[in-house]
Structures are given as C-alpha cells and as structure tokens.
CSV table of C-alpha atoms in Angstrom, one decimal:
chain,number,residue,atom,x,y,z
A,30,UNK,CA,23.2,-16.4,-45.2
A,31,UNK,CA,19.7,-15.1,-45.1
A,32,UNK,CA,19.7,-14.6,-41.4
A,33,UNK,CA,23.1,-12.8,-41.7
A,34,UNK,CA,21.8,-10.5,-44.4
A,35,UNK,CA,18.6,-9.7,-42.3
A,36,UNK,CA,20.7,-9.0,-39.3
A,37,UNK,CA,23.1,-6.8,-41.2
A,38,UNK,CA,20.2,-4.7,-42.6
A,39,UNK,CA,18.6,-4.5,-39.2
A,40,UNK,CA,21.8,-3.3,-37.6
A,41,UNK,CA,22.4,-0.8,-40.3
A,42,UNK,CA,18.9,0.7,-39.9
A,43,UNK,CA,19.3,0.9,-36.1
A,44,UNK,CA,22.8,2.3,-36.2
A,45,UNK,CA,22.0,5.0,-38.7
A,46,UNK,CA,18.8,6.0,-36.9
A,47,UNK,CA,20.7,6.3,-33.6
A,48,UNK,CA,23.5,8.3,-35.3
A,49,UNK,CA,20.9,10.8,-36.7
A,50,UNK,CA,19.2,11.1,-33.3
A,51,UNK,CA,22.6,11.8,-31.6
A,52,UNK,CA,23.4,14.8,-33.8
A,53,UNK,CA,24.2,17.9,-31.7
A,54,UNK,CA,21.2,19.9,-30.8
A,55,UNK,CA,23.0,23.2,-31.4
A,56,UNK,CA,23.1,22.5,-35.2
A,57,UNK,CA,21.2,24.8,-37.5
A,58,UNK,CA,18.3,23.1,-39.4
A,59,UNK,CA,20.5,23.3,-42.6
A,60,UNK,CA,23.5,21.7,-40.9
A,61,UNK,CA,21.3,19.0,-39.4
A,62,UNK,CA,19.7,18.3,-42.7
A,63,UNK,CA,23.1,18.1,-44.5
A,64,UNK,CA,24.6,15.8,-41.9
A,65,UNK,CA,21.5,13.6,-41.7
A,66,UNK,CA,21.5,13.2,-45.5
A,67,UNK,CA,25.2,12.3,-45.4
A,68,UNK,CA,24.6,9.6,-42.8
A,69,UNK,CA,21.7,8.0,-44.8
A,70,UNK,CA,23.7,8.3,-48.0
A,71,UNK,CA,26.5,6.4,-46.4
A,72,UNK,CA,24.1,3.8,-45.1
A,73,UNK,CA,22.6,3.3,-48.6
A,74,UNK,CA,26.1,2.9,-50.1
A,75,UNK,CA,26.8,0.1,-47.6
A,76,UNK,CA,23.5,-1.7,-48.0
A,77,UNK,CA,24.0,-5.3,-49.0
A,78,UNK,CA,22.8,-6.1,-52.5
A,79,UNK,CA,20.8,-9.2,-53.3
A,80,UNK,CA,21.4,-9.7,-57.0
A,81,UNK,CA,22.4,-6.5,-58.9
A,82,UNK,CA,23.6,-3.0,-58.3
A,83,UNK,CA,20.2,-1.3,-59.1
A,84,UNK,CA,19.0,1.2,-56.4
A,85,UNK,CA,15.7,3.1,-56.2
A,86,UNK,CA,16.1,6.8,-55.3
A,87,UNK,CA,13.2,8.6,-53.7
A,88,UNK,CA,13.2,12.3,-54.9
A,89,UNK,CA,12.0,15.1,-52.6
A,90,UNK,CA,8.8,15.3,-54.6
A,91,UNK,CA,8.1,11.6,-53.8
A,92,UNK,CA,8.8,10.1,-57.3
A,93,UNK,CA,11.2,7.2,-58.0
A,94,UNK,CA,14.2,7.0,-60.2
A,95,UNK,CA,16.8,4.3,-60.7
A,96,UNK,CA,20.5,4.6,-60.0
A,97,UNK,CA,23.5,2.3,-60.1
A,98,UNK,CA,25.5,1.4,-57.0
A,99,UNK,CA,28.8,3.3,-57.0
A,100,UNK,CA,27.4,6.0,-59.2
A,101,UNK,CA,24.9,7.7,-56.8
A,102,UNK,CA,24.2,11.4,-57.5
A,103,UNK,CA,25.5,13.9,-55.0
A,104,UNK,CA,23.3,16.9,-55.8
A,105,UNK,CA,20.1,17.9,-54.1
A,106,UNK,CA,16.6,16.5,-54.9
A,107,UNK,CA,17.0,13.1,-53.3
A,108,UNK,CA,15.4,12.1,-49.9
A,109,UNK,CA,18.3,9.9,-48.7
A,110,UNK,CA,16.5,8.6,-45.6
A,111,UNK,CA,13.5,7.3,-47.5
A,112,UNK,CA,15.8,6.1,-50.3
A,113,UNK,CA,17.8,4.0,-47.9
A,114,UNK,CA,14.7,2.6,-46.1
A,115,UNK,CA,13.0,1.7,-49.3
A,116,UNK,CA,16.0,-0.1,-50.6
A,117,UNK,CA,16.5,-1.8,-47.3
A,118,UNK,CA,13.0,-3.1,-47.5
A,119,UNK,CA,13.5,-4.3,-51.1
A,120,UNK,CA,16.9,-6.0,-50.3
A,121,UNK,CA,15.4,-8.3,-47.6
A,122,UNK,CA,15.3,-11.9,-48.5
A,123,UNK,CA,11.6,-12.9,-48.2
A,124,UNK,CA,9.9,-16.3,-48.5
A,125,UNK,CA,6.5,-16.6,-50.2
A,126,UNK,CA,4.5,-19.6,-48.9
A,127,UNK,CA,1.4,-20.9,-50.7
A,128,UNK,CA,-0.5,-23.6,-48.9
A,129,UNK,CA,-3.6,-25.4,-50.3
A,130,UNK,CA,-5.7,-26.8,-47.5
A,131,UNK,CA,-8.5,-29.3,-47.7
A,132,UNK,CA,-11.4,-29.2,-45.3
A,133,UNK,CA,-12.7,-32.2,-43.5
A,134,UNK,CA,-16.1,-32.8,-42.0
A,135,UNK,CA,-16.0,-31.4,-38.5
A,136,UNK,CA,-12.3,-31.3,-38.4
A,137,UNK,CA,-9.4,-28.9,-39.1
A,138,UNK,CA,-8.1,-27.9,-42.5
A,139,UNK,CA,-5.3,-30.2,-43.6
A,140,UNK,CA,-2.4,-29.5,-45.8
A,141,UNK,CA,-2.9,-30.8,-49.3
A,142,UNK,CA,0.1,-29.0,-50.9
A,143,UNK,CA,2.6,-26.4,-49.9
A,144,UNK,CA,5.3,-24.5,-51.9
A,145,UNK,CA,7.9,-21.9,-50.9
A,146,UNK,CA,9.7,-19.4,-53.1
A,147,UNK,CA,12.3,-16.7,-52.6
A,148,UNK,CA,11.0,-13.2,-53.5
A,149,UNK,CA,12.3,-9.7,-53.3
A,150,UNK,CA,10.3,-6.5,-53.2
A,151,UNK,CA,10.2,-3.8,-55.8
A,152,UNK,CA,8.3,-0.4,-55.8
A,153,UNK,CA,6.8,-1.2,-59.2
A,154,UNK,CA,4.8,-3.8,-61.1
A,155,UNK,CA,4.0,-4.7,-64.6
A,156,UNK,CA,0.7,-3.4,-66.0
A,157,UNK,CA,-2.0,-6.0,-65.6
A,158,UNK,CA,-1.7,-9.0,-67.9
A,159,UNK,CA,1.6,-7.9,-69.4
A,160,UNK,CA,4.6,-10.2,-69.3
A,161,UNK,CA,6.6,-8.7,-72.1
A,162,UNK,CA,10.1,-7.4,-71.2
A,163,UNK,CA,9.7,-4.4,-73.5
A,164,UNK,CA,6.8,-3.1,-71.4
A,165,UNK,CA,7.8,-0.6,-68.7
A,166,UNK,CA,6.8,-1.3,-65.1
A,167,UNK,CA,4.5,1.1,-63.3
A,168,UNK,CA,5.8,2.8,-60.2
A,169,UNK,CA,3.9,1.9,-57.0
A,170,UNK,CA,5.9,3.9,-54.4
A,171,UNK,CA,5.4,3.9,-51.4
A,172,UNK,CA,3.9,0.4,-51.9
A,173,UNK,CA,6.4,-2.4,-52.3
A,174,UNK,CA,5.2,-5.3,-54.5
A,175,UNK,CA,6.2,-9.0,-54.2
A,176,UNK,CA,5.2,-10.2,-57.7
A,177,UNK,CA,4.5,-13.9,-57.7
A,178,UNK,CA,5.3,-14.2,-61.4
A,179,UNK,CA,8.8,-12.9,-60.8
A,180,UNK,CA,9.4,-15.6,-58.1
A,181,UNK,CA,7.7,-18.6,-59.9
A,182,UNK,CA,8.7,-17.7,-63.4
A,183,UNK,CA,5.3,-18.5,-64.6
A,184,UNK,CA,1.7,-18.3,-63.4
A,185,UNK,CA,1.2,-21.5,-61.5
A,186,UNK,CA,-2.4,-22.3,-61.2
A,187,UNK,CA,-3.7,-24.1,-58.1
A,188,UNK,CA,-6.7,-26.5,-58.5
A,189,UNK,CA,-9.3,-25.7,-55.8
A,190,UNK,CA,-12.4,-27.6,-55.0
A,191,UNK,CA,-15.3,-27.1,-52.6
A,192,UNK,CA,-14.1,-26.9,-49.0
A,193,UNK,CA,-10.6,-25.9,-50.0
A,194,UNK,CA,-8.7,-23.0,-48.5
A,195,UNK,CA,-5.7,-21.1,-50.1
A,196,UNK,CA,-3.3,-19.7,-47.5
A,197,UNK,CA,-0.8,-17.0,-48.4
A,198,UNK,CA,2.2,-16.1,-46.1
A,199,UNK,CA,5.1,-13.8,-46.6
A,200,UNK,CA,7.9,-14.1,-44.1
A,201,UNK,CA,11.4,-12.5,-43.8
A,202,UNK,CA,14.3,-14.9,-44.1
A,203,UNK,CA,14.6,-18.6,-44.8
A,204,UNK,CA,11.6,-20.8,-44.0
A,205,UNK,CA,11.8,-24.5,-43.4
A,206,UNK,CA,8.9,-26.4,-45.0
A,207,UNK,CA,10.2,-30.0,-45.4
A,208,UNK,CA,8.6,-31.0,-42.1
A,209,UNK,CA,5.1,-30.1,-43.3
A,210,UNK,CA,3.6,-33.4,-44.7
A,211,UNK,CA,0.4,-33.8,-46.7
A,212,UNK,CA,-2.6,-34.5,-44.5
A,213,UNK,CA,-1.2,-32.8,-41.4
A,214,UNK,CA,-3.4,-30.1,-39.8
A,215,UNK,CA,-2.6,-26.6,-41.1
A,216,UNK,CA,-0.6,-24.3,-38.8
A,217,UNK,CA,0.7,-20.9,-39.7
A,218,UNK,CA,4.5,-20.8,-40.2
A,219,UNK,CA,6.4,-19.8,-37.1
A,220,UNK,CA,9.9,-19.3,-38.6
A,221,UNK,CA,10.9,-15.9,-39.8
A,222,UNK,CA,9.1,-12.7,-39.1
A,223,UNK,CA,5.6,-12.4,-40.7
A,224,UNK,CA,5.0,-9.7,-43.3
A,225,UNK,CA,1.7,-10.9,-44.5
A,226,UNK,CA,-0.8,-13.7,-43.6
A,227,UNK,CA,-4.0,-14.2,-45.4
A,228,UNK,CA,-6.4,-16.9,-46.6
A,229,UNK,CA,-9.3,-17.2,-49.0
A,230,UNK,CA,-11.8,-20.1,-49.1
A,231,UNK,CA,-13.2,-21.7,-52.2
A,232,UNK,CA,-16.6,-20.4,-51.3
A,233,UNK,CA,-15.4,-16.7,-51.6
A,234,UNK,CA,-13.7,-17.4,-54.8
A,235,UNK,CA,-16.7,-19.2,-56.2
A,236,UNK,CA,-19.0,-16.3,-55.1
A,237,UNK,CA,-16.7,-13.7,-56.8
A,238,UNK,CA,-16.7,-15.8,-60.0
A,239,UNK,CA,-20.5,-16.1,-60.0
A,240,UNK,CA,-20.9,-12.4,-59.5
A,241,UNK,CA,-18.4,-11.2,-62.1
A,242,UNK,CA,-18.3,-13.7,-64.9
A,243,UNK,CA,-20.6,-12.9,-67.8
A,244,UNK,CA,-22.2,-15.4,-70.1
A,245,UNK,CA,-20.1,-14.9,-73.2
A,246,UNK,CA,-19.5,-18.0,-75.4
A,247,UNK,CA,-16.0,-17.6,-76.8
A,248,UNK,CA,-13.3,-19.8,-78.3
A,249,UNK,CA,-10.8,-18.1,-76.0
A,250,UNK,CA,-10.1,-19.4,-72.5
A,251,UNK,CA,-12.4,-17.9,-69.8
A,252,UNK,CA,-11.1,-14.7,-68.3
A,253,UNK,CA,-9.8,-14.6,-64.7
A,254,UNK,CA,-11.7,-12.9,-61.9
A,255,UNK,CA,-9.6,-10.9,-59.5
A,256,UNK,CA,-10.2,-11.4,-55.7
A,257,UNK,CA,-8.4,-9.1,-53.2
A,258,UNK,CA,-7.1,-10.3,-49.8
A,259,UNK,CA,-6.2,-8.2,-46.8
A,260,UNK,CA,-3.8,-9.1,-44.0
A,261,UNK,CA,-4.6,-8.9,-40.3
A,262,UNK,CA,-5.5,-5.4,-39.1
A,263,UNK,CA,-5.2,-4.2,-42.7
A,264,UNK,CA,-1.5,-5.0,-42.9
A,265,UNK,CA,-0.7,-5.6,-46.5
A,266,UNK,CA,-2.8,-6.8,-49.4
A,267,UNK,CA,-2.7,-9.7,-51.9
A,268,UNK,CA,-4.5,-10.4,-55.1
A,269,UNK,CA,-5.7,-13.8,-56.3
A,270,UNK,CA,-6.9,-14.4,-59.8
A,271,UNK,CA,-9.4,-17.2,-60.3
A,272,UNK,CA,-10.9,-18.8,-63.4
A,273,UNK,CA,-12.9,-21.8,-64.5
A,274,UNK,CA,-11.9,-24.3,-67.1
A,275,UNK,CA,-14.9,-23.6,-69.2
A,276,UNK,CA,-17.2,-20.7,-70.0
A,277,UNK,CA,-20.3,-20.1,-67.9
A,278,UNK,CA,-23.4,-21.2,-69.7
A,279,UNK,CA,-26.9,-19.5,-69.6
A,280,UNK,CA,-28.2,-22.5,-67.6
A,281,UNK,CA,-25.4,-22.1,-65.1
A,282,UNK,CA,-26.4,-18.4,-64.7
A,283,UNK,CA,-30.1,-19.2,-64.2
A,284,UNK,CA,-29.3,-21.8,-61.6
A,285,UNK,CA,-26.6,-19.6,-60.0
A,286,UNK,CA,-24.4,-22.6,-60.3
A,287,UNK,CA,-20.7,-22.3,-59.7
A,288,UNK,CA,-18.1,-24.7,-61.1
A,289,UNK,CA,-17.0,-27.5,-58.8
A,290,UNK,CA,-13.4,-26.8,-59.7
A,291,UNK,CA,-11.7,-23.4,-60.0
A,292,UNK,CA,-8.1,-22.6,-61.0
A,293,UNK,CA,-6.4,-19.9,-58.8
A,294,UNK,CA,-3.1,-18.2,-58.9
A,295,UNK,CA,-1.5,-15.5,-56.8
A,296,UNK,CA,-0.8,-12.2,-58.6
A,297,UNK,CA,1.1,-10.4,-55.8
A,298,UNK,CA,1.5,-9.4,-52.2
A,299,UNK,CA,2.0,-5.7,-51.4
A,300,UNK,CA,2.9,-3.7,-48.4
A,301,UNK,CA,3.9,-0.1,-47.5
A,302,UNK,CA,7.7,0.0,-47.1
A,303,UNK,CA,7.3,1.3,-43.5
A,304,UNK,CA,5.4,-1.9,-42.6
A,305,UNK,CA,8.3,-3.9,-43.9
A,306,UNK,CA,10.9,-1.9,-42.0
A,307,UNK,CA,8.9,-2.1,-38.8
A,308,UNK,CA,8.9,-5.9,-39.0
A,309,UNK,CA,12.7,-5.9,-39.4
A,310,UNK,CA,13.5,-3.7,-36.4
A,311,UNK,CA,10.7,-4.9,-34.0
C-alpha cells in the first residue's frame, strides 16, 4: 500500500509538471497562468489522502491556511502549484527510524535497540514544551516537520551511556526492520528513499549538557538541553533533547563532570518541502 501511494504521488507530480511544460507557447502570460493553476488545482483535488480531508493552501503572499477536500476555494490568492507540492510532500508515508548503537573497543558500533514508526509531515509544530490540544500550532512553511511526539504518542526517552551513538533516519515508504538483531554491526537502512540521516554520539550530548546546564538545586526534574543535528550536505535538520536523571551539583561543575547516563529523546526532523519532492521524483 505504501509503495503504491508513493508511486501514485510521484506519477501525479510528473504528469502535472509535464502537462504544464507542454502548454502552447503562443498563450498570453495570463492564459498560461490560468491554465497552469487549473492543472495544479486538479492535481491537488486528486491527491491521495492519508488519514483526513485537511489540505494546506499556500497563498500568493506565502502564508498557509487550511481547507477541506471537496470544498477548495476557486478565487484568486492561492498558489496552486506550491499548494499541491506541499500537500504531496505531507501525504507521503514516511518511516522514522531510531537506532541506539553501542560502541565496542576497536570495533564497529553495534545495534543495541531499534524502533520504527510511521510519520507524516506537516508545515507546523506545537510551541516548545506544549502538548495541550487547545494550543494552536505554529506555521513553519516552507519547512515540513515530522514531529516525533505525534508518531510515538509520548516522549520516549532513550537511555544513553558513554560510547553510545543515536542514529536517526527518515525514509519514504515502508521499512523492514525485523532482520536487524541486537548485537549486529550498525548499517544504514537501504530500503525506501532517504530523506534524512544523522547521528549524535554520547560525547556530543554530554558536552552540550555540561555547557548549558546550570547548577540550580530544585525539586523539579532537571530541564532538557536541546542539541541540533544536521543531515548530509545540510539536507534537513533534527533536534534531540537530553537530560540527566539528577541535577548538576556544584562539585560536578568544578570537576567538569558529566553524568554517566543521559536520557535522550527526539523532538523532530524537519526538511524544506522541495527536498522531499526532489527525493520522490529522483
């Protein structure tokens, strides 16, 4: 089903792009614009939906507004090409892979634990730290967010120790993970098309925690420190939040001592919608 939906979206993008390119050269700019908009409007109307009838419309002044499938506006003020491509990017079934790897002396990183979740993109995200449904999401267009909380249903914390490596992958379509056994050498996934690949070692998380965590005794749980990740050649970004189980003491600070265990969870992976579309039609 996933492969079929990906293929349908890819064919729709290609067919509409070719139809627009084939418009007669003797058209006036106004005629070309009207016909091109009609073709993209039709493509958006035929775009497969993944779970609801909500669509994101890109206005001509580059803002986002929501509309329902079957009740699209017909007036001016909407960039139908960008609206279609944005919704095509968000409709793609994508798999989020999180792999915890454990280092071995002189050897490769080995898989300790791996999880896979279905995610869909959205040009918005909730304000930091807010999980209340009454809060309105913030628009992030043209960046599409894959919010880990939406996929997992909760903030799943991964226990990391010295020598560990957290690997994050985002791939289009269904990804087979059952053949990956604990203790096997880590290899990047080869099924599906890669949207994002990144990794962060325990040492980097520990250094960030040391640099940004104040010495503030408090009855509340220690606050998380946010660590950014970038994909290859700057393609995409991700954000990992890391915290310790206890507060940092004055003695820890004087010794520049990091905890031996950190708790990490992925906040999101984000890409420009054009990067997603490029991966679909490549």
